PDB file of C-alpha atoms in Angstrom:
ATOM      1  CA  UNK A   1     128.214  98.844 131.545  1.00  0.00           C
ATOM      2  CA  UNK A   2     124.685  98.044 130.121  1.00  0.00           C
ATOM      3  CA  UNK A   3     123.758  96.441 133.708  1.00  0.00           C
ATOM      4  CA  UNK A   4     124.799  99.570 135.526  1.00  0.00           C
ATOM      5  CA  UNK A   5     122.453 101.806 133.575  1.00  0.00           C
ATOM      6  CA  UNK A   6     120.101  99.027 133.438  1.00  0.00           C
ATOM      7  CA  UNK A   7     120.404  99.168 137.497  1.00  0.00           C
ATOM      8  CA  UNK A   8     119.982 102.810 137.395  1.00  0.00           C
ATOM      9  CA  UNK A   9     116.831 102.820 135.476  1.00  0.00           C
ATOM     10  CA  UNK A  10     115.330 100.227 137.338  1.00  0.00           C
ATOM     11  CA  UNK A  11     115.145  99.218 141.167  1.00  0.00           C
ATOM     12  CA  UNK A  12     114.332  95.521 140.866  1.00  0.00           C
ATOM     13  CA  UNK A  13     114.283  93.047 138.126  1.00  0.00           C
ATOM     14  CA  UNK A  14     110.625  92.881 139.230  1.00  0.00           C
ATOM     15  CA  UNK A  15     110.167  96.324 138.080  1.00  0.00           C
ATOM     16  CA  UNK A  16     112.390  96.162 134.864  1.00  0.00           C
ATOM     17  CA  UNK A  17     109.885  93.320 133.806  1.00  0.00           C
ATOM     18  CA  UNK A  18     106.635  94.968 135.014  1.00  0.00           C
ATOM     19  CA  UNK A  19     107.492  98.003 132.751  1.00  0.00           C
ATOM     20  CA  UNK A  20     108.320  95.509 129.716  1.00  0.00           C
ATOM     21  CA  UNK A  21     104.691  94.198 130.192  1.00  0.00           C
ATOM     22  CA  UNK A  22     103.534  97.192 130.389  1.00  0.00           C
ATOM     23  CA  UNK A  23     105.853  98.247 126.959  1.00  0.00           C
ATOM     24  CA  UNK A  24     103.703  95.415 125.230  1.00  0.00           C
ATOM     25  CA  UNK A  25      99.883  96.688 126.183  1.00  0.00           C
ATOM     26  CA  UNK A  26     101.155 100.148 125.421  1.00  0.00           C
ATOM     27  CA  UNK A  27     101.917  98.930 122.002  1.00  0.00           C
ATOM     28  CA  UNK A  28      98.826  96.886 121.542  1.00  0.00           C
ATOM     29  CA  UNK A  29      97.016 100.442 122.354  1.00  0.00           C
ATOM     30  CA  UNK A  30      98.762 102.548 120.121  1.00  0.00           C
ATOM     31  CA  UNK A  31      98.575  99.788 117.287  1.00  0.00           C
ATOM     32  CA  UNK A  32      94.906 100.009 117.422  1.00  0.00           C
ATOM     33  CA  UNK A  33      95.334 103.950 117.098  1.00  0.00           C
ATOM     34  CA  UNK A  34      97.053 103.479 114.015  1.00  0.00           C
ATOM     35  CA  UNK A  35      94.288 101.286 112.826  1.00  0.00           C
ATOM     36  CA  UNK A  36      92.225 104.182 113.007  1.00  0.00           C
ATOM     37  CA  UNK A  37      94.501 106.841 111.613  1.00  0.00           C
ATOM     38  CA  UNK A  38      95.291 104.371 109.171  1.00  0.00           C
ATOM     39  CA  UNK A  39      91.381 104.698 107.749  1.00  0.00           C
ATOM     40  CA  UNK A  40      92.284 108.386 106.633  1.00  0.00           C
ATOM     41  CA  UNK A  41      96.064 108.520 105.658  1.00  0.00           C
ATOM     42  CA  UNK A  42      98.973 106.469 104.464  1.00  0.00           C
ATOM     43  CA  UNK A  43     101.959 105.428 106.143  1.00  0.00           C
ATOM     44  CA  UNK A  44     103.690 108.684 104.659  1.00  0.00           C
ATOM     45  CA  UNK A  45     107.132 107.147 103.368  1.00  0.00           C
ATOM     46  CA  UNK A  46     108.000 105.805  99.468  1.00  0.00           C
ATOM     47  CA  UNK A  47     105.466 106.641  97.385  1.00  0.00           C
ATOM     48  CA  UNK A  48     103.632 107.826  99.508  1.00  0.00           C
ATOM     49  CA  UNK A  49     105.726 110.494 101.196  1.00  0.00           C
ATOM     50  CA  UNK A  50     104.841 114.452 101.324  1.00  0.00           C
ATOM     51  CA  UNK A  51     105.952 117.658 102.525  1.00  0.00           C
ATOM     52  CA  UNK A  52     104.026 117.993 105.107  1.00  0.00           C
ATOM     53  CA  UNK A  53     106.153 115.568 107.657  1.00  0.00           C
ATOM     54  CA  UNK A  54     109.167 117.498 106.866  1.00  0.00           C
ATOM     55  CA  UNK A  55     112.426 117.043 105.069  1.00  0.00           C
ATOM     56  CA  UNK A  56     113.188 114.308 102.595  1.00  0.00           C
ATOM     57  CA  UNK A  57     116.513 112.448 104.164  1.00  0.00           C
ATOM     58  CA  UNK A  58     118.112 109.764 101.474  1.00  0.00           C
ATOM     59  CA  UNK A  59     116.271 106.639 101.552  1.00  0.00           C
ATOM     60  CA  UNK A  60     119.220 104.768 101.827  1.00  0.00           C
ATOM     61  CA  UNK A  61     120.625 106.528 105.071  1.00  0.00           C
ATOM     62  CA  UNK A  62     117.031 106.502 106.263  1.00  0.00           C
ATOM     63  CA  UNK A  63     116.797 102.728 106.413  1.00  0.00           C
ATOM     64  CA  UNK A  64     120.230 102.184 107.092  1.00  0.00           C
ATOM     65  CA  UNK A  65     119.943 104.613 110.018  1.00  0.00           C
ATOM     66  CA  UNK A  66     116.214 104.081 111.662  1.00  0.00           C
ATOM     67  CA  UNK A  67     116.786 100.260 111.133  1.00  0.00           C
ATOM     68  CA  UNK A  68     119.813  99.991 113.306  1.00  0.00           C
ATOM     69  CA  UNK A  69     119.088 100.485 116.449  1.00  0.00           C
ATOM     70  CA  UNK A  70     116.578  97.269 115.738  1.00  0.00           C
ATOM     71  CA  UNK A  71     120.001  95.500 115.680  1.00  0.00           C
ATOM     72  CA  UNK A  72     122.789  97.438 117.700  1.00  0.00           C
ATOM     73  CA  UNK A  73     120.325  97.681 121.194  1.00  0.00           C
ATOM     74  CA  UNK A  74     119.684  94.002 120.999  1.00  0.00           C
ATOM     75  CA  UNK A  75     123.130  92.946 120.505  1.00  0.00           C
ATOM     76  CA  UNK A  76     124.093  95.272 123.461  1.00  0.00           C
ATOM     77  CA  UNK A  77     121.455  93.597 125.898  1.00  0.00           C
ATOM     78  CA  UNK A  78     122.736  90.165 124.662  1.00  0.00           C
ATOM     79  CA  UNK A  79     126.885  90.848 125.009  1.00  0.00           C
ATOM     80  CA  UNK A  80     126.789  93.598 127.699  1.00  0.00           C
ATOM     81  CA  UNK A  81     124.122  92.339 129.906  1.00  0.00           C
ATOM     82  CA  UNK A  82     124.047  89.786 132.725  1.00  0.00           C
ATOM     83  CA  UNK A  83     121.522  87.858 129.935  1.00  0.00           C
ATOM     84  CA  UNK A  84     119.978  84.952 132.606  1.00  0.00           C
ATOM     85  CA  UNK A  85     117.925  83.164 129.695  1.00  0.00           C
ATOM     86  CA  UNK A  86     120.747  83.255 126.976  1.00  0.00           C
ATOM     87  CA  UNK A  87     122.247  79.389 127.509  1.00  0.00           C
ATOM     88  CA  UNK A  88     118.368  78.115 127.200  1.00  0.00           C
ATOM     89  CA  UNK A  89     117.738  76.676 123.447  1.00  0.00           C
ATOM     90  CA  UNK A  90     114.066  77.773 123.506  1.00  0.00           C
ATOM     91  CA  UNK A  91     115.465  81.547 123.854  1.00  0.00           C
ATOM     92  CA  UNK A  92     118.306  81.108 121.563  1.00  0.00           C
ATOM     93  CA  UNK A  93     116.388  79.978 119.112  1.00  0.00           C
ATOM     94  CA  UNK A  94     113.695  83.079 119.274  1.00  0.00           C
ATOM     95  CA  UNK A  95     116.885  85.482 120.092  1.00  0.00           C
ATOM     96  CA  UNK A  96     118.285  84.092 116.642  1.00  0.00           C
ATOM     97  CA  UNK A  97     115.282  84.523 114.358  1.00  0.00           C
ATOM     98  CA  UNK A  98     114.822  88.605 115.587  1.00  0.00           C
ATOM     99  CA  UNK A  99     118.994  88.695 114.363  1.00  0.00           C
ATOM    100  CA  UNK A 100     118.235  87.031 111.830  1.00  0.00           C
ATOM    101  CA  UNK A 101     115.785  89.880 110.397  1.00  0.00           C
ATOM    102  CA  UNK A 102     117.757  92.701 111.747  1.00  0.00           C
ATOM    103  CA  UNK A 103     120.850  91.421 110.635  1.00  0.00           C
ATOM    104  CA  UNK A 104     119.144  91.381 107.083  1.00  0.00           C
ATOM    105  CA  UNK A 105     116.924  94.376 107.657  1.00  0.00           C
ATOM    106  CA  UNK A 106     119.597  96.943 109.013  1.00  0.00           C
ATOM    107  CA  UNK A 107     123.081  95.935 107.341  1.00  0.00           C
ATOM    108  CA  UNK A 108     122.205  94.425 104.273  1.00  0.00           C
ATOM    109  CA  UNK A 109     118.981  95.703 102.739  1.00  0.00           C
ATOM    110  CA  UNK A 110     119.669  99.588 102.659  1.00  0.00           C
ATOM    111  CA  UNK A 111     122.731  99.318 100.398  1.00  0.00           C
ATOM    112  CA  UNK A 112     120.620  97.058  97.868  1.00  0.00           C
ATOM    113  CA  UNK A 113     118.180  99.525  97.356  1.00  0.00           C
ATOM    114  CA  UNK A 114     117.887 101.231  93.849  1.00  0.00           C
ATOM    115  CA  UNK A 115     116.723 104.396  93.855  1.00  0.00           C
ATOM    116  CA  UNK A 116     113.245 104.987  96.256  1.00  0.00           C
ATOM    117  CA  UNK A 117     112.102 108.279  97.337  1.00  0.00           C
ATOM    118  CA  UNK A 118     113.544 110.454 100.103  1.00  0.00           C
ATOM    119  CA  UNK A 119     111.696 109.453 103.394  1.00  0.00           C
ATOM    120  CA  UNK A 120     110.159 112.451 105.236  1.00  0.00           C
ATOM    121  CA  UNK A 121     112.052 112.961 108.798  1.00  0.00           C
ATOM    122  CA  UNK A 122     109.149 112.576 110.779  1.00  0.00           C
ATOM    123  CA  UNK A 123     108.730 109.119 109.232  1.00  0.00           C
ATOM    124  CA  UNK A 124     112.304 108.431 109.615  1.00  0.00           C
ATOM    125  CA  UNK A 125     112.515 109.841 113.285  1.00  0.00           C
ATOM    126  CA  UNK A 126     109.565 107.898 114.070  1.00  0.00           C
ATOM    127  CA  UNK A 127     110.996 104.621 112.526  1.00  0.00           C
ATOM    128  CA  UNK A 128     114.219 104.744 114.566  1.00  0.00           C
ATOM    129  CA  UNK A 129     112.208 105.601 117.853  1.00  0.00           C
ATOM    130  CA  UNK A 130     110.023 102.474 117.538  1.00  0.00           C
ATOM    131  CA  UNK A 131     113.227 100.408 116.739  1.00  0.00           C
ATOM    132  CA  UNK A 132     114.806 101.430 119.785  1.00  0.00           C
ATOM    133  CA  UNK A 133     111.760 100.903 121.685  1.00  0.00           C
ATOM    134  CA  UNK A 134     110.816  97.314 120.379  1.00  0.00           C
ATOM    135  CA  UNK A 135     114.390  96.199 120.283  1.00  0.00           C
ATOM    136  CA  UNK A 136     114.888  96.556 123.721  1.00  0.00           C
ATOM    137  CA  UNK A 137     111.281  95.115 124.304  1.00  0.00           C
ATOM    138  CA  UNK A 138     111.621  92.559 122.369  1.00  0.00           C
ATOM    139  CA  UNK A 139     115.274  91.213 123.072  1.00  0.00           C
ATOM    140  CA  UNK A 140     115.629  92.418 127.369  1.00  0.00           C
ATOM    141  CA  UNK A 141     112.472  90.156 127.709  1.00  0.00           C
ATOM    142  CA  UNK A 142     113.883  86.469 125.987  1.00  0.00           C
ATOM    143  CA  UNK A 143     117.499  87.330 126.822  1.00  0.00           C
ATOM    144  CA  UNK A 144     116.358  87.565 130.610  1.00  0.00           C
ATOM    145  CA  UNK A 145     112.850  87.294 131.616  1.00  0.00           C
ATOM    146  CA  UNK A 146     111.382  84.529 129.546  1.00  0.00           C
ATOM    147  CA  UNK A 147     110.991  81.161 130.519  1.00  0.00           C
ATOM    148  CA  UNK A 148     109.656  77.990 128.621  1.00  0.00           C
ATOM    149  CA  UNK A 149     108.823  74.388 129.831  1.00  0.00           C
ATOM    150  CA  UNK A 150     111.777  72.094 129.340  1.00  0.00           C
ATOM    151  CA  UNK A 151     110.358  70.685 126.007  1.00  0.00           C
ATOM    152  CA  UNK A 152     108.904  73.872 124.523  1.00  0.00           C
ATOM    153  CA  UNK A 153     111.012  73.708 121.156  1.00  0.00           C
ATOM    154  CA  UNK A 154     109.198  70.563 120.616  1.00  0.00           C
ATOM    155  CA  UNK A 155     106.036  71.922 121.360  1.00  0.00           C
ATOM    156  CA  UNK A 156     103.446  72.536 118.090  1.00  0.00           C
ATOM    157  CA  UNK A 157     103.439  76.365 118.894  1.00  0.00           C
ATOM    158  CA  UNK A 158     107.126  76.455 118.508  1.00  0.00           C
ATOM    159  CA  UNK A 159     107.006  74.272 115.373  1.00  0.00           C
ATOM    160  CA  UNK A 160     104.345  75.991 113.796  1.00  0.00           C
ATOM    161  CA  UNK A 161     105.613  79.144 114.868  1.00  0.00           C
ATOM    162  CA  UNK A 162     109.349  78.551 113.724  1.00  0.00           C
ATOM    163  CA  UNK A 163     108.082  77.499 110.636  1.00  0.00           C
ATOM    164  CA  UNK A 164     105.730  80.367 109.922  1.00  0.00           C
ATOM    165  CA  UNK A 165     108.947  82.254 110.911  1.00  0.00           C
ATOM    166  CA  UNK A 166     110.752  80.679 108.453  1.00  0.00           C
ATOM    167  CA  UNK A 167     108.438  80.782 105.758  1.00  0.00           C
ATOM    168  CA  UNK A 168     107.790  84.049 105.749  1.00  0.00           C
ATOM    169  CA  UNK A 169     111.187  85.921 106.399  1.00  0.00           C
ATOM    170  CA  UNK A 170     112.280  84.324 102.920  1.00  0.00           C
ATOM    171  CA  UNK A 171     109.069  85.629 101.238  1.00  0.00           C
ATOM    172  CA  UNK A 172     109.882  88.476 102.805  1.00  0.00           C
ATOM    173  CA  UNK A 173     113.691  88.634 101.219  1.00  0.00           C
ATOM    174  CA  UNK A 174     112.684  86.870  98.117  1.00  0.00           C
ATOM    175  CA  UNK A 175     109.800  89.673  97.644  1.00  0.00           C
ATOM    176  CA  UNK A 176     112.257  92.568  98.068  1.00  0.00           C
ATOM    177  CA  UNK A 177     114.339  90.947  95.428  1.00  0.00           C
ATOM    178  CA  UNK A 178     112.100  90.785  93.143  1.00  0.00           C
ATOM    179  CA  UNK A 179     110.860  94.735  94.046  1.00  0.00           C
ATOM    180  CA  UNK A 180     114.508  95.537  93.092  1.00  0.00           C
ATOM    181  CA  UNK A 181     114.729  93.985  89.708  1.00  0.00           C
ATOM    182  CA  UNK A 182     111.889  95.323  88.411  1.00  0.00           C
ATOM    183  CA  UNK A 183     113.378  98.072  86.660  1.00  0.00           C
ATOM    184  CA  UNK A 184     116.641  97.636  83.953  1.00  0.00           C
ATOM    185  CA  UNK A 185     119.676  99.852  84.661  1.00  0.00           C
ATOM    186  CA  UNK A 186     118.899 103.443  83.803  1.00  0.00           C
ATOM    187  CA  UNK A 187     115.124 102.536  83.755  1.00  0.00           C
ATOM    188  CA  UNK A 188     113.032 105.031  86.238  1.00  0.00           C
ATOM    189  CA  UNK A 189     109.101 104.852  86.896  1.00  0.00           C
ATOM    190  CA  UNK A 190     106.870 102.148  88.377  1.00  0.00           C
ATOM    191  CA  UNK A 191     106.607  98.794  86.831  1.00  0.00           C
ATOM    192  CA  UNK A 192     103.883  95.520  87.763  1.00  0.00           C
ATOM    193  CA  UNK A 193     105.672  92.960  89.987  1.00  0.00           C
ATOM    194  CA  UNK A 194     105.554  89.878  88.585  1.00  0.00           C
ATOM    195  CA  UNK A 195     107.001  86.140  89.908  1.00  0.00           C
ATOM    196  CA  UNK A 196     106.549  84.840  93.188  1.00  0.00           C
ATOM    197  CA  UNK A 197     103.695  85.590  95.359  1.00  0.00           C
ATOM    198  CA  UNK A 198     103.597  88.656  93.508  1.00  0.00           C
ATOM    199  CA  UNK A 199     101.165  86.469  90.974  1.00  0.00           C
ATOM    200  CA  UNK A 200      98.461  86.299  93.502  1.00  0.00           C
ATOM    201  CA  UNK A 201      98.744  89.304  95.653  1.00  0.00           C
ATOM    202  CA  UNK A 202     100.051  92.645  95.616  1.00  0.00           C
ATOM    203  CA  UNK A 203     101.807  92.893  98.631  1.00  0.00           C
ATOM    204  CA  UNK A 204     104.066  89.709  98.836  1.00  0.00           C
ATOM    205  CA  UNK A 205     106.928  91.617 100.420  1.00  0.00           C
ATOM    206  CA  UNK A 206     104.109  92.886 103.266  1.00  0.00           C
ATOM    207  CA  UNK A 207     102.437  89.222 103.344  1.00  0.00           C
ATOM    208  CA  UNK A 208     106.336  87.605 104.229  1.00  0.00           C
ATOM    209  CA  UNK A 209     106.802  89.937 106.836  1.00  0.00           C
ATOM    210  CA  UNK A 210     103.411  89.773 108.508  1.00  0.00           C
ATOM    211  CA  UNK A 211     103.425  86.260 108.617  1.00  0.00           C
ATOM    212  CA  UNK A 212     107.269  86.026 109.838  1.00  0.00           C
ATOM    213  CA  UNK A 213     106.230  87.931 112.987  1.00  0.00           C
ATOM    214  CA  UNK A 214     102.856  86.038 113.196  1.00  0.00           C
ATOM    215  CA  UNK A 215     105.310  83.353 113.578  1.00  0.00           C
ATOM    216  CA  UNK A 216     107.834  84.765 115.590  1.00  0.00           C
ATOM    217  CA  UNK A 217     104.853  85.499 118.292  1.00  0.00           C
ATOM    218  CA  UNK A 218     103.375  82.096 118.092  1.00  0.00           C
ATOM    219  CA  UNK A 219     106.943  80.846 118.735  1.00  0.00           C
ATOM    220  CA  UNK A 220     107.810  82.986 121.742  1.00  0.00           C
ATOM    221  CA  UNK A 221     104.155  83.067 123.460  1.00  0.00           C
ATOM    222  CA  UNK A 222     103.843  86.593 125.212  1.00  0.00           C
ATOM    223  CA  UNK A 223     102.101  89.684 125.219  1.00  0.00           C
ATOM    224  CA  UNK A 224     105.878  91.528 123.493  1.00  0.00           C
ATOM    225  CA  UNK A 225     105.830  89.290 120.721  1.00  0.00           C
ATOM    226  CA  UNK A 226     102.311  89.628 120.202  1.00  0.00           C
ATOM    227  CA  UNK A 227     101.594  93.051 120.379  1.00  0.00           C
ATOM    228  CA  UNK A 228     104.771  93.384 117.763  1.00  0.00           C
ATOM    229  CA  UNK A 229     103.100  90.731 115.171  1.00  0.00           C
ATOM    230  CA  UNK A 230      99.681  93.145 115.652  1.00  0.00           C
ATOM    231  CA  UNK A 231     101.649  96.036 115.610  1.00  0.00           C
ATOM    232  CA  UNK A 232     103.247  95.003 112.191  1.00  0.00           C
ATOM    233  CA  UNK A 233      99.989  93.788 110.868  1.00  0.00           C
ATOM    234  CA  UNK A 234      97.841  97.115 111.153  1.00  0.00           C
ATOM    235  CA  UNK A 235     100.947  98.611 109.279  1.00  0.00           C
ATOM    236  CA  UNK A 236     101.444  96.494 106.894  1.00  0.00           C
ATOM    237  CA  UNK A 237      98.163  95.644 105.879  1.00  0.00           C
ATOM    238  CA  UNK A 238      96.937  99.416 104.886  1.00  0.00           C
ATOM    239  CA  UNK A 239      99.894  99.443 103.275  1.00  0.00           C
ATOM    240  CA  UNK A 240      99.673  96.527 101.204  1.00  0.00           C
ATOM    241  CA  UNK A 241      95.542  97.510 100.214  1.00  0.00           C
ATOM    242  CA  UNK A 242      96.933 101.415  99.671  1.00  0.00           C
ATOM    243  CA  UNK A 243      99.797  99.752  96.810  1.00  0.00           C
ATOM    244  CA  UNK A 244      96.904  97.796  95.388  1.00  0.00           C
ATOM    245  CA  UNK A 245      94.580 100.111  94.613  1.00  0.00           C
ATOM    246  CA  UNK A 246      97.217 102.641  93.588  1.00  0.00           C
ATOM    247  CA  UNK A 247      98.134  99.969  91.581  1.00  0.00           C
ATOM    248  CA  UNK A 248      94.929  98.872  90.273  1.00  0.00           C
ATOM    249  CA  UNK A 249      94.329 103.167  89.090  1.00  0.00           C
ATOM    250  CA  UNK A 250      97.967 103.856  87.360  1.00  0.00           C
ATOM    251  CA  UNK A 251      98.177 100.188  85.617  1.00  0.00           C
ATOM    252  CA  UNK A 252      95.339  99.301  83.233  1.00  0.00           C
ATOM    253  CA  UNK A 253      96.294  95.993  82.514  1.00  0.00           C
ATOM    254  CA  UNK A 254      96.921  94.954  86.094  1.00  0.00           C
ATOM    255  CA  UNK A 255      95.890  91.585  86.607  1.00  0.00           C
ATOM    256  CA  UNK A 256      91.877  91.659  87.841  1.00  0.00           C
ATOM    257  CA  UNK A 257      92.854  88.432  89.860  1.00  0.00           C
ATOM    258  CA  UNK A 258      95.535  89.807  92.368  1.00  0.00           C
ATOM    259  CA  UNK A 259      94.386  89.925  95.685  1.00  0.00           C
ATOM    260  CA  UNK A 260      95.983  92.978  97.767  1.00  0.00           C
ATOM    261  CA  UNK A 261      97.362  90.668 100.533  1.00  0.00           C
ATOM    262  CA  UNK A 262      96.373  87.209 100.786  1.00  0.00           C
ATOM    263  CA  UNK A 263      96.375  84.774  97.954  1.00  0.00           C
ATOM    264  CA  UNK A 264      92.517  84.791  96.365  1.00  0.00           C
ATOM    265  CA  UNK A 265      90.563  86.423  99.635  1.00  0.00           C
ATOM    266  CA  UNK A 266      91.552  89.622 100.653  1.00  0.00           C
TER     267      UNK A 266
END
């Protein structure tokens, strides 16, 4: 089914892979446009969410909901789809690690949240657009374009980058754990993370994720993996200096020492 609408969409396999490259730059470009608009406005979900991008939809069904695609268009390429790089380890391996997240991300993480704010739609219909779109990116290229030298899992990039991976995805989890517990049961407001890498910087949650997809791309080697680690980092980064200063202004006793994203620099 998937290869008949894939065949539809596309003339050649040469084609199909030409527009995945060209799915990659694309994102590179608009990441650095968020850089920019990133100067003079939030990301506009959690805290940070208004009026002005529309409705508030539940922040559970929100992630639930914009997450999944992340998860369900993968798995689609990878059971529905002639997938030509599938039985190779290096591709497995780099296939696994984006389940991995999503698996987390999608079908686990939503129903632990305690109570958040709404998420504005546009936020939320913006979110599930870009999970469509990398998904697909992301997954159609390892599952059937990429290709790695025989001994590439062995290779320092993949180490590195596997490790990295590794490294950061449980920050990541361990982070949003810690997020959760913050408050008792029946306990509303903001509270000061504390434990973890939450003693040196304020976005520990944002630091595991940035560096799992750092490691992710230096693992997988191409301009889709890339441009998703950049993509992630622009994000993640004004978000992580926008918590610290709001942070730093509400709490007056928040540690002087914290660093907004990396451990005593930055």
């Amino acid at each position: 089914m998937m290869d008949s609408l894939l065949s539809r969409l596309f003339s050649s396999e040469k084609e199909e892979l030409y527009i995945l490259d060209c799915m990659g730059y694309f994102m590179l470009f608009m990441a650095a446009c968020t850089s920019i608009t990133l100067l003079f406005e939030n990301v506009p979900y959690g805290r940070y969410a208004t009026s002005k991008y529309g409705f508030p939809v539940n922040v559970r069904f929100a992630w639930f909901v914009q997450e999944l695609p992340a998860f369900l268009v993968p798995l689609c390429l990878v059971v529905w789809t002639s997938s030509a790089k599938t039985s190779l380890l290096p591709n497995q391996l780099l296939i696994a690690m984006y389940f991995c997240h999503y698996f987390q991300r999608s079908l686990i993480y939503p129903f632990l949240i305690r109570g958040g704010k709404p998420t504005p739609v546009i936020s939320f219909a913006m979110a599930f657009v870009f999970c469509i779109y990398n998904g697909y990116m992301q997954i159609r290229y390892l599952s059937h374009y990429a290709e790695y030298p025989a001994h590439w899992v062995t290779h320092p990039c993949f180490i590195a980058g596997s490790v990295l991976w590794l490294v950061g995805w449980l920050l990541n989890v361990h982070s949003d754990h810690i997020l959760r517990n913050l408050r008792k049961p029946g306990e509303t407001g903001y509270k000061i993370p504390t434990g973890g890498m939450f003693e040196y910087v304020s976005g520990a949650n944002f630091l595991g994720e940035i560096t799992e997809w750092a490691g992710f791309a230096l693992a997988a080697h191409s301009v889709h993996s890339s441009s998703f680690a950049i993509s992630t980092t622009v994000v993640l980064t004004s978000r992580a200096v926008a918590h610290h200063k709001w942070y730093l202004a509400k709490f007056e006793d928040y540690p002087k020492s914290r660093k907004a994203l990396i451990p005593f620099l930055f």
